[in-house]
Amino acid sequence: MDVDELLAGLDADQRAAVTVAAAPLAIVAAAGSGKTTVLTRRIAYRIATDPDVQPQHVLALTFTNQAAGELHKRLRRAGLRERIEAGTFHAVAMRLLRQRSIDLGQRPPSIASDRFRLMNEAIRLAGVNAEPSVALADLDWARARRVPFAEAAAAAKRVGRRINLGPTEFVAVAQAYATIKNRRGVVDFDDLLEQSLQALGTDKAWAAGVRWRFRHLFVDECQDLNPLQFAFLEALRDGRSDLCLVGDPRQAIFSFNGADPTIMDNVEQVYPGITITRLTRNYRCTPQIITAARGVLTQAAQSDDSVAVPGDGMGVRVVGLPDDAAENIAVGRLLREIIGAQRPWRSCAVLARTVAQLTAVSHALARAGVPANVQGRTGARRAFGAAMAEAYACRTPTDLGAWVEAVTADANTDPVRARVAEAADRFLAQRTGLSLRAWVELHSPFDNLEDAQPEDAVDLLTFHGAKGREWQTVIIIGAEQGLIPHSTATTVPQRAEEARLLYVACTRAREQLVITWAAQRNGRSAQASPLIADLATTVDEPAAAPTVRRLPRAEPDPVYAALLAWRSNAAKAAQVAPAAICSDESLRKVAAARPNTVDEVIALTDLGPISAARIAPRMLSALSRAL
């Protein structure tokens, strides 16, 4: 790897975070500050400059498989040939336990395929009346917080949460759930962490081997750590100092599932002597959006020191509507106004506090002829979900093999379905003894699954679901007291988290932010959220329903379309995601500027010199053919 290339393009704070020799280290990264870039380059920089740091001894813990896949992709583009170990806490624990079981001649753990069915049986066995999804949520919270089941109700009450069963009933359900898992010979994700913790504490030889293997620890999004994950991390670390934490306390929004933001808030007390570096430059949002987002935190007595790098943009617009029906209609009108004739629908997102709001607005957009993806269900993801459901429905290897053969023989099969069948075929060939579901969790074969040509539709997501995403324009709906902050937020920490949740939603916008609220929702009077008190509201008159006719759209650029086709073919040949070749934005710039040399391509795109030497000549050739 070229060290100069690893440091190229970094600002002073980013460079310091990548190169500082301190350990342990915490990188507090504001929204849009290049967190993933810094994490990737710090890993690559340490491997490139420190002979004691070898890829096989690096462990990066993430919170999603997609984040782990993105990390691998960026490290490959940085020139790292060997793979580091990267994955979610549960995936890493699964791999460790599986190898330990094989070494001991035992059956590897098998992940439960249907936890709701198990919980249903547990509720019947315990003889209580409970909703399985609610009981599972309460049980998951207690286990994530490492709270004894008999003390769960009291512990939940202290943080403003409610366990929906009495203490005796909750203990009975928890014990029945564990009993049924044991009878079936299956585990769930929290079992993976709990069993790994137990083995690390009791099997000294195995623990020493694990710690020898994982000597350099990196944790992404550490503001979302829960006590169980933190205990697993600490058991792996075993007092060693080679630890890098990356996160942002301003984006701690998952306490409902057991996350403990105080771990990151009190990182100096948790790790005495830790070095903290801060990334404050926001390269995503305009100053107007940063000011509005900061104002949200200020209303909840929280602070934000981030600084916008982009130049001035449009002011943040707050629109008041008479009621929720008018708001849903107005969203369609606003989207058409913003999109105009040129921009793609996918440059916009509508974000809401609850799924129910998204359902209502999606129906209004459908009537208005505005295409929308609800909760990120793009065409590829919908096809993927359907194909995985088909594969998981096969109860035996013979059934799965027959399904693979049928899919493979169908010349008209969907490419995503064919991709799932190919992975299932590899699973059958390996004969691991795992279930297909456990094998997928262990190997993450679909991390780079994405649309080769993304569906042109507005994204509709909850605030939580939008975390880690960004769009040119964001419309936040339902900014009213009772929704933002939500009526269930009764304690000071819960209300503080509601402010951070709105802050996260605001900072998903790059150029334009619109916030709407309704004076009446579900037939009841409502008031604008106190979190937007500093933002002036424009009162909108009830809007007439827009016509279904789509506004005229510019014809797609044939040069850009040709470059997209070239990239898609190149990605298939290399067996990587299209974005691993280069980004959409890079292709747009090349299509517009029409460069003639490799150096001009480097200046226009996000390709580094090493990647450009390999990719740019082929890109120029494709450009030449398109002209």
XYZ file of C-alpha atoms in Angstrom:
627
model
C 0.000 0.000 0.000
C 1.119 3.544 -0.775
C 1.235 5.529 2.489
C 1.087 8.869 0.675
C -2.091 7.767 -1.083
C -3.619 6.678 2.235
C -3.124 10.203 3.575
C -4.059 12.024 0.370
C -7.113 14.255 0.599
C -7.388 14.134 4.404
C -7.786 17.329 6.410
C -5.535 17.972 9.416
C -7.912 16.380 11.939
C -8.526 13.329 9.765
C -4.783 12.898 9.181
C -4.141 13.090 12.915
C -6.815 10.455 13.595
C -5.290 8.141 10.989
C -1.657 8.524 12.046
C -1.661 9.107 15.824
C 0.273 6.372 17.615
C -1.798 6.558 20.801
C -3.609 3.538 22.212
C -6.301 3.270 23.323
C -7.788 5.853 20.981
C -11.294 7.297 20.605
C -12.250 9.107 17.411
C -15.314 11.295 17.984
C -16.616 11.848 14.460
C -19.394 14.323 13.683
C -21.998 13.537 11.044
C -20.536 13.891 7.547
C -16.958 14.098 8.827
C -15.611 11.106 6.885
C -15.798 8.582 9.715
C -15.703 5.487 7.516
C -12.850 6.897 5.444
C -10.817 7.615 8.568
C -11.500 4.189 10.097
C -10.552 2.424 6.859
C -7.383 4.421 6.363
C -6.304 4.076 9.996
C -6.506 0.293 9.674
C -4.626 0.382 6.364
C -2.070 2.907 7.675
C -1.233 0.821 10.714
C -0.791 -2.294 8.575
C 1.363 -0.358 6.089
C 3.608 1.384 8.636
C 3.829 -0.933 11.651
C 5.489 -4.327 11.031
C 3.844 -5.642 14.207
C 0.367 -5.085 12.753
C -0.594 -7.892 10.367
C -4.025 -8.119 8.657
C -4.781 -11.550 10.135
C -4.480 -10.074 13.635
C -6.877 -7.150 13.037
C -10.517 -7.316 14.184
C -13.062 -4.649 13.233
C -16.438 -4.906 14.973
C -19.397 -3.281 13.226
C -23.126 -3.063 13.810
C -24.300 -4.208 10.373
C -23.111 -6.666 7.758
C -23.298 -3.833 5.243
C -20.810 -1.791 7.267
C -18.418 -4.748 7.421
C -18.772 -5.260 3.664
C -18.090 -1.569 3.014
C -14.978 -1.762 5.184
C -13.646 -4.738 3.219
C -14.405 -3.005 -0.075
C -12.597 0.189 0.888
C -9.579 -1.704 2.199
C -9.328 -3.548 -1.121
C -9.457 -0.252 -2.974
C -6.731 1.075 -0.676
C -4.498 -1.757 -1.891
C -4.780 -4.211 1.036
C -4.554 -7.703 -0.421
C -5.135 -9.779 2.728
C -8.485 -9.727 4.503
C -8.850 -8.522 8.038
C -11.553 -10.027 10.245
C -14.548 -7.677 10.109
C -18.131 -8.345 11.052
C -20.946 -7.707 13.469
C -20.525 -8.713 17.097
C -22.851 -11.659 16.542
C -21.143 -12.802 13.329
C -17.696 -12.730 14.942
C -18.992 -14.613 18.002
C -20.616 -17.173 15.691
C -17.351 -17.785 13.834
C -15.428 -18.181 17.082
C -17.924 -20.611 18.605
C -18.206 -22.615 15.424
C -14.446 -23.128 15.178
C -14.262 -23.985 18.874
C -17.015 -26.597 18.450
C -15.204 -28.156 15.481
C -11.939 -28.254 17.437
C -13.711 -29.980 20.336
C -15.563 -32.421 18.077
C -18.913 -30.920 19.003
C -21.859 -29.819 16.882
C -21.529 -26.145 15.873
C -24.237 -23.777 17.099
C -27.369 -23.580 14.963
C -29.258 -20.283 14.750
C -32.996 -20.451 15.453
C -34.892 -19.817 12.238
C -38.103 -18.503 13.836
C -37.782 -16.872 17.243
C -41.439 -15.817 17.271
C -42.551 -19.426 17.039
C -40.171 -20.340 19.872
C -41.513 -17.509 22.001
C -45.079 -18.564 21.248
C -44.255 -22.019 22.597
C -42.492 -20.496 25.605
C -45.541 -18.385 26.451
C -47.771 -21.466 26.318
C -45.281 -23.475 28.391
C -45.107 -20.719 31.013
C -48.891 -20.420 31.074
C -48.978 -16.639 30.726
C -50.826 -14.238 28.436
C -48.393 -12.204 26.341
C -47.746 -10.967 22.823
C -44.666 -12.825 21.437
C -43.124 -9.775 19.763
C -43.468 -7.687 22.928
C -42.089 -10.480 25.136
C -39.122 -10.923 22.779
C -38.387 -7.189 22.798
C -38.419 -7.120 26.598
C -36.268 -10.243 26.831
C -33.759 -8.903 24.297
C -33.503 -5.635 26.225
C -32.858 -7.396 29.541
C -30.194 -9.638 28.016
C -28.529 -6.752 26.162
C -28.357 -4.829 29.441
C -27.179 -7.963 31.316
C -29.979 -7.558 33.845
C -31.118 -10.619 35.857
C -34.625 -11.515 34.733
C -36.051 -11.168 38.238
C -34.728 -7.579 38.373
C -35.703 -6.575 34.825
C -38.872 -4.697 35.753
C -37.091 -2.544 38.334
C -34.128 -1.921 36.012
C -36.459 -0.970 33.161
C -38.398 1.426 35.371
C -35.194 3.251 36.296
C -34.616 4.163 32.653
C -38.248 4.919 31.831
C -38.999 1.589 30.185
C -41.756 -0.866 31.058
C -41.530 -4.654 31.105
C -44.944 -5.854 29.979
C -45.093 -8.880 32.289
C -44.904 -9.122 36.050
C -41.527 -10.213 37.515
C -42.636 -13.799 38.164
C -44.246 -14.176 34.740
C -41.232 -12.623 32.985
C -38.838 -15.043 34.681
C -41.115 -17.957 33.747
C -41.239 -16.911 30.076
C -37.464 -16.354 29.931
C -36.788 -19.779 31.429
C -39.320 -21.465 29.142
C -37.746 -19.772 26.104
C -34.296 -21.073 27.115
C -35.724 -24.555 27.714
C -37.311 -24.727 24.277
C -34.100 -23.569 22.595
C -32.195 -26.315 24.403
C -34.751 -28.925 23.323
C -34.462 -27.805 19.710
C -30.670 -27.530 19.818
C -30.727 -23.928 18.603
C -29.409 -20.597 19.801
C -30.285 -16.972 19.139
C -27.933 -14.047 18.554
C -27.607 -13.060 22.211
C -26.716 -16.668 23.047
C -23.713 -16.306 20.719
C -22.336 -13.415 22.755
C -23.224 -14.981 26.113
C -21.654 -18.332 25.202
C -18.544 -16.613 23.810
C -18.213 -14.624 27.030
C -18.525 -17.775 29.114
C -15.929 -19.634 27.018
C -13.516 -16.698 27.145
C -13.828 -16.734 30.918
C -13.556 -20.490 31.513
C -11.515 -21.984 28.662
C -8.140 -20.358 29.281
C -6.318 -22.053 26.399
C -8.994 -21.148 23.868
C -9.221 -17.603 25.176
C -5.463 -17.185 24.834
C -5.672 -18.350 21.217
C -8.474 -15.919 20.418
C -6.577 -13.031 21.981
C -3.395 -14.023 20.141
C -5.352 -13.945 16.911
C -7.096 -10.621 17.567
C -4.433 -8.194 18.767
C -5.601 -4.948 17.170
C -9.237 -4.049 17.878
C -11.382 -1.465 16.077
C -15.032 -0.713 16.918
C -17.328 1.294 14.646
C -20.405 3.203 15.901
C -19.389 2.568 19.494
C -22.028 5.010 20.795
C -24.460 2.155 20.084
C -22.699 -0.436 22.278
C -24.895 -2.276 24.738
C -23.490 -3.797 27.962
C -23.449 -7.332 26.521
C -21.474 -6.240 23.463
C -19.193 -4.149 25.664
C -18.507 -7.157 27.906
C -17.657 -9.241 24.820
C -15.292 -6.515 23.596
C -13.612 -6.269 26.979
C -13.207 -10.042 27.185
C -11.436 -9.975 23.822
C -9.295 -6.994 24.829
C -8.324 -8.490 28.205
C -6.753 -5.254 29.427
C -4.609 -4.641 26.335
C -4.360 -1.079 25.056
C -4.507 -1.652 21.273
C -8.075 -0.448 20.848
C -9.623 2.170 18.544
C -13.196 3.316 19.153
C -15.041 5.367 16.531
C -18.380 6.984 17.216
C -20.416 10.092 17.937
C -22.395 10.652 21.164
C -24.672 13.030 19.218
C -25.897 10.041 17.200
C -26.638 7.661 20.100
C -30.239 6.684 19.286
C -30.680 2.991 20.075
C -31.280 2.790 23.826
C -34.681 1.190 23.108
C -32.874 -2.045 22.214
C -30.433 -1.912 25.111
C -27.670 0.406 23.884
C -25.944 2.358 26.627
C -24.759 5.793 25.391
C -22.897 6.428 28.649
C -20.099 4.103 27.467
C -19.120 6.647 24.820
C -20.152 9.667 26.891
C -17.834 8.576 29.724
C -15.080 7.075 27.580
C -12.362 8.880 29.561
C -13.568 7.215 32.764
C -14.092 3.834 31.100
C -10.564 3.899 29.614
C -8.328 6.084 31.824
C -5.562 7.710 29.790
C -7.347 7.285 26.445
C -6.449 9.741 23.677
C -9.426 11.453 22.039
C -9.328 12.983 18.569
C -12.277 14.905 17.164
C -13.486 15.229 13.596
C -15.612 18.381 13.533
C -15.675 19.288 9.834
C -18.938 18.227 8.218
C -18.390 17.711 4.482
C -22.032 16.754 3.854
C -24.354 19.496 5.070
C -24.681 23.180 4.280
C -24.224 25.730 7.100
C -27.995 26.272 7.182
C -28.659 22.587 7.824
C -25.929 22.388 10.491
C -27.374 25.444 12.258
C -30.858 23.907 12.286
C -29.553 20.553 13.554
C -27.496 22.260 16.250
C -30.589 24.195 17.327
C -32.417 20.892 17.867
C -29.710 19.716 20.274
C -29.598 23.111 21.993
C -33.303 22.818 22.837
C -32.399 19.649 24.782
C -29.336 21.195 26.491
C -26.893 19.314 24.255
C -24.131 20.743 22.116
C -22.677 20.322 18.644
C -19.259 21.645 17.621
C -19.381 20.525 13.991
C -18.541 23.015 11.254
C -20.006 22.941 7.747
C -17.455 22.745 4.932
C -19.852 23.257 1.963
C -20.798 26.811 1.075
C -24.068 28.528 1.869
C -27.195 26.811 0.647
C -30.944 27.188 0.904
C -32.533 28.049 4.204
C -34.232 25.290 6.158
C -37.951 25.421 5.449
C -40.561 24.598 8.110
C -44.097 24.141 6.788
C -47.191 23.997 8.980
C -50.244 22.152 7.617
C -53.857 22.042 8.874
C -53.877 18.278 9.451
C -52.052 15.055 8.668
C -54.054 14.409 5.492
C -53.041 17.815 4.137
C -49.462 17.095 5.176
C -49.366 13.855 3.197
C -50.712 15.617 0.102
C -48.272 18.487 0.587
C -45.325 16.094 0.675
C -46.137 14.969 -2.863
C -46.405 18.586 -3.994
C -43.133 19.510 -2.283
C -41.333 16.582 -3.909
C -42.531 17.584 -7.372
C -41.528 21.178 -6.690
C -38.060 20.117 -5.524
C -37.424 17.492 -8.191
C -38.558 19.581 -11.133
C -37.719 18.157 -14.558
C -34.081 17.276 -14.017
C -33.324 15.596 -10.726
C -33.924 11.895 -10.000
C -36.490 10.919 -7.383
C -33.836 8.932 -5.501
C -32.063 12.172 -4.574
C -34.854 12.765 -2.024
C -35.980 11.057 1.157
C -39.003 11.451 3.415
C -38.202 10.647 7.041
C -40.667 10.043 9.881
C -40.564 9.093 13.541
C -42.893 6.096 13.127
C -43.662 3.432 10.544
C -47.370 4.353 10.675
C -46.559 7.821 9.304
C -44.597 6.278 6.438
C -47.507 3.998 5.556
C -49.891 6.957 5.312
C -47.563 9.134 3.241
C -46.682 6.244 0.928
C -50.367 5.852 0.040
C -50.617 9.584 -0.691
C -47.506 9.493 -2.877
C -48.839 6.487 -4.780
C -52.046 8.404 -5.541
C -49.933 11.353 -6.678
C -47.841 9.195 -8.995
C -44.622 9.671 -6.999
C -42.525 6.462 -6.906
C -41.364 5.501 -3.426
C -39.359 2.817 -1.618
C -40.733 2.230 1.869
C -38.103 1.404 4.519
C -35.357 1.013 1.917
C -37.087 -1.831 0.058
C -35.506 -1.195 -3.346
C -36.115 -3.456 -6.306
C -33.029 -5.543 -5.597
C -33.807 -5.797 -1.895
C -37.410 -6.833 -2.534
C -36.231 -9.508 -4.969
C -33.560 -10.569 -2.486
C -36.074 -10.921 0.346
C -38.373 -13.024 -1.827
C -35.518 -15.269 -3.011
C -34.201 -15.788 0.527
C -37.714 -16.685 1.707
C -37.879 -19.338 -1.019
C -34.481 -20.755 -0.052
C -35.215 -20.757 3.687
C -38.520 -22.530 3.037
C -36.604 -25.590 1.754
C -36.585 -27.918 4.762
C -33.945 -30.426 3.574
C -30.734 -30.282 1.511
C -32.539 -32.291 -1.179
C -35.319 -29.701 -1.373
C -32.779 -26.872 -1.485
C -30.804 -28.632 -4.224
C -33.946 -29.048 -6.301
C -34.738 -25.352 -5.855
C -31.206 -24.376 -6.936
C -31.515 -26.556 -10.049
C -34.902 -25.051 -10.940
C -33.620 -21.487 -10.569
C -30.440 -22.227 -12.533
C -32.370 -23.896 -15.356
C -34.729 -20.929 -15.758
C -33.242 -18.678 -18.447
C -35.562 -15.834 -17.391
C -34.766 -15.925 -13.686
C -34.148 -12.651 -11.868
C -30.393 -11.901 -11.418
C -30.847 -11.460 -7.669
C -32.654 -14.795 -7.394
C -29.840 -16.403 -9.389
C -27.326 -14.853 -6.979
C -29.119 -16.419 -4.000
C -29.254 -19.791 -5.784
C -25.510 -19.590 -6.488
C -24.810 -18.961 -2.798
C -27.127 -21.812 -1.793
C -25.252 -24.103 -4.160
C -21.955 -23.160 -2.462
C -23.574 -23.841 0.906
C -24.629 -27.331 -0.191
C -21.201 -28.085 -1.644
C -19.413 -27.179 1.597
C -21.492 -29.586 3.725
C -20.759 -27.640 6.899
C -23.564 -29.120 8.986
C -24.956 -25.625 9.514
C -28.412 -24.469 8.525
C -28.542 -22.182 5.499
C -29.572 -19.284 7.749
C -26.560 -19.819 10.049
C -24.234 -20.193 7.047
C -25.439 -16.874 5.620
C -24.876 -15.176 8.974
C -21.411 -16.717 9.236
C -20.161 -15.927 5.715
C -22.184 -12.801 4.791
C -22.267 -13.733 1.074
C -24.588 -10.886 0.119
C -22.781 -7.899 1.663
C -22.170 -6.299 -1.732
C -25.687 -6.835 -3.037
C -27.004 -3.609 -4.475
C -28.866 -2.305 -7.474
C -26.640 -2.136 -10.559
C -28.892 0.706 -11.716
C -30.714 1.984 -8.611
C -34.465 2.275 -8.837
C -35.497 5.903 -9.279
C -37.793 6.392 -6.312
C -38.062 8.524 -3.192
C -36.854 6.720 -0.061
C -39.306 6.596 2.861
C -37.585 5.713 6.125
C -37.900 6.112 9.866
C -35.316 8.274 11.603
C -33.658 5.114 12.945
C -33.642 3.505 9.504
C -32.012 6.562 7.936
C -28.933 6.336 10.158
C -25.799 6.121 8.013
C -27.571 7.354 4.848
C -27.639 10.712 3.067
C -29.641 12.435 0.335
C -29.522 15.709 -1.533
C -32.913 16.666 -0.098
C -34.676 15.435 3.041
C -38.274 16.109 4.078
C -38.974 15.407 7.752
C -42.674 14.943 8.482
C -44.701 15.014 11.683
C -42.487 17.410 13.674
C -45.013 17.743 16.489
C -45.053 17.390 20.241
C -45.969 13.763 20.933
C -44.109 12.470 17.880
C -40.873 14.463 18.193
C -40.172 13.984 21.048
C -42.324 10.877 21.194
C -44.970 10.679 23.907
C -43.293 7.566 25.355
C -40.156 9.577 26.193
C -40.849 10.432 29.824
C -37.387 10.678 31.379
C -34.666 13.277 30.808
C -32.324 10.757 29.069
C -35.160 9.583 26.816
C -36.064 13.133 25.794
C -32.373 13.844 25.160
C -32.259 10.830 22.858
C -35.337 12.076 21.000
C -33.437 15.301 20.268
C -30.468 13.302 18.990
C -32.853 11.304 16.821
C -34.124 14.474 15.133
C -30.523 15.690 14.847
C -29.630 12.499 12.980
C -32.621 12.987 10.657
C -31.646 16.594 9.901
C -28.036 15.736 9.124
C -29.042 13.202 6.461
C -29.632 16.175 4.105
C -26.798 17.509 1.972
C -28.360 20.587 0.386
C -32.007 21.032 1.273
C -34.011 20.313 4.433
C -37.774 20.710 4.747
C -39.631 20.034 8.014
C -43.423 19.706 8.139
C -45.902 19.514 10.992
C -49.694 19.344 11.249
C -51.976 21.317 13.567
C -54.225 18.268 13.821
C -53.235 14.591 13.689
C -55.578 11.617 13.938
C -58.381 14.039 14.738
C -56.579 15.602 17.705
C -55.004 19.027 18.059
C -51.213 19.139 17.837
C -48.449 21.680 18.301
C -45.117 22.080 16.591
C -42.304 20.248 18.331
C -40.413 22.349 20.881
C -37.242 20.991 19.287
C -37.845 23.206 16.223
C -38.842 26.268 18.245
C -35.974 28.335 16.801
C -37.040 27.694 13.204
C -39.610 29.974 11.589
C -42.742 28.205 10.305
C -44.528 28.977 7.052
C -48.226 28.163 7.417
C -49.387 26.345 4.303
C -52.903 26.441 2.975
C -54.546 23.065 2.279
C -53.065 21.787 -0.946
C -55.075 20.365 -3.804
C -54.151 16.815 -4.701
C -51.511 16.895 -7.432
C -52.319 15.273 -10.723
C -50.884 11.866 -11.467
C -49.172 13.237 -14.583
C -45.414 13.156 -14.151
C -43.576 16.385 -14.816
C -41.473 16.327 -17.986
C -38.108 14.754 -17.348
C -34.933 15.287 -19.276
C -33.796 12.419 -21.440
C -31.046 10.393 -19.735
C -27.520 11.272 -20.837
C -26.509 8.490 -23.276
C -22.830 8.881 -22.346
C -23.579 8.427 -18.656
C -25.838 5.461 -19.477
C -23.013 3.878 -21.501
C -20.573 4.351 -18.617
C -23.080 2.776 -16.225
C -23.350 -0.225 -18.531
C -19.543 -0.504 -18.739
C -19.254 -0.365 -14.941
C -21.971 -2.995 -14.503
C -20.169 -5.385 -16.867
C -16.793 -4.698 -15.228
C -18.262 -5.374 -11.781
C -19.771 -8.673 -12.917
C -16.457 -9.750 -14.415
C -14.602 -8.865 -11.212
C -17.382 -10.312 -9.005
C -17.677 -7.095 -7.004
C -20.392 -4.527 -6.461
C -20.560 -1.762 -9.127
C -19.741 0.859 -6.491
C -16.436 -0.953 -5.866
C -15.368 0.095 -9.391
C -16.289 3.764 -8.908
C -19.199 5.845 -7.665
C -22.220 7.120 -9.628
C -21.039 10.677 -8.997
C -17.647 9.922 -10.541
C -19.322 8.537 -13.666
C -21.529 11.618 -13.931
C -18.484 13.889 -13.776
C -16.653 11.838 -16.399
C -19.706 11.850 -18.671
C -19.994 15.636 -18.361
C -16.293 16.569 -18.607
C -15.242 13.836 -21.085
C -11.561 13.601 -20.004
C -8.798 12.363 -22.287
C -6.082 11.261 -19.843
C -5.693 9.200 -16.687
C -4.643 12.305 -14.739
C -7.852 14.061 -15.779
C -9.853 11.061 -14.604
C -8.084 11.180 -11.211
C -8.897 14.880 -10.874
C -12.580 14.275 -11.630
C -13.256 11.083 -9.661
C -12.809 9.464 -6.267
C -10.199 7.052 -7.686
C -6.769 7.077 -6.095
C -3.616 6.753 -8.244
C -3.341 2.980 -7.774
C -6.994 2.321 -8.573
C -6.921 4.806 -11.442
C -3.940 3.074 -13.055
C -6.079 -0.059 -13.313
C -9.533 1.391 -13.983
C -9.079 4.723 -15.777
C -7.781 3.339 -19.127
C -10.816 1.055 -19.388
C -13.098 3.918 -18.397
C -11.568 6.145 -21.081
C -12.020 3.368 -23.622
C -15.707 3.030 -22.682
C -16.072 6.818 -22.884
C -14.504 6.865 -26.333
C -16.933 4.218 -27.576
C -19.881 6.191 -26.225
C -18.951 9.441 -27.969
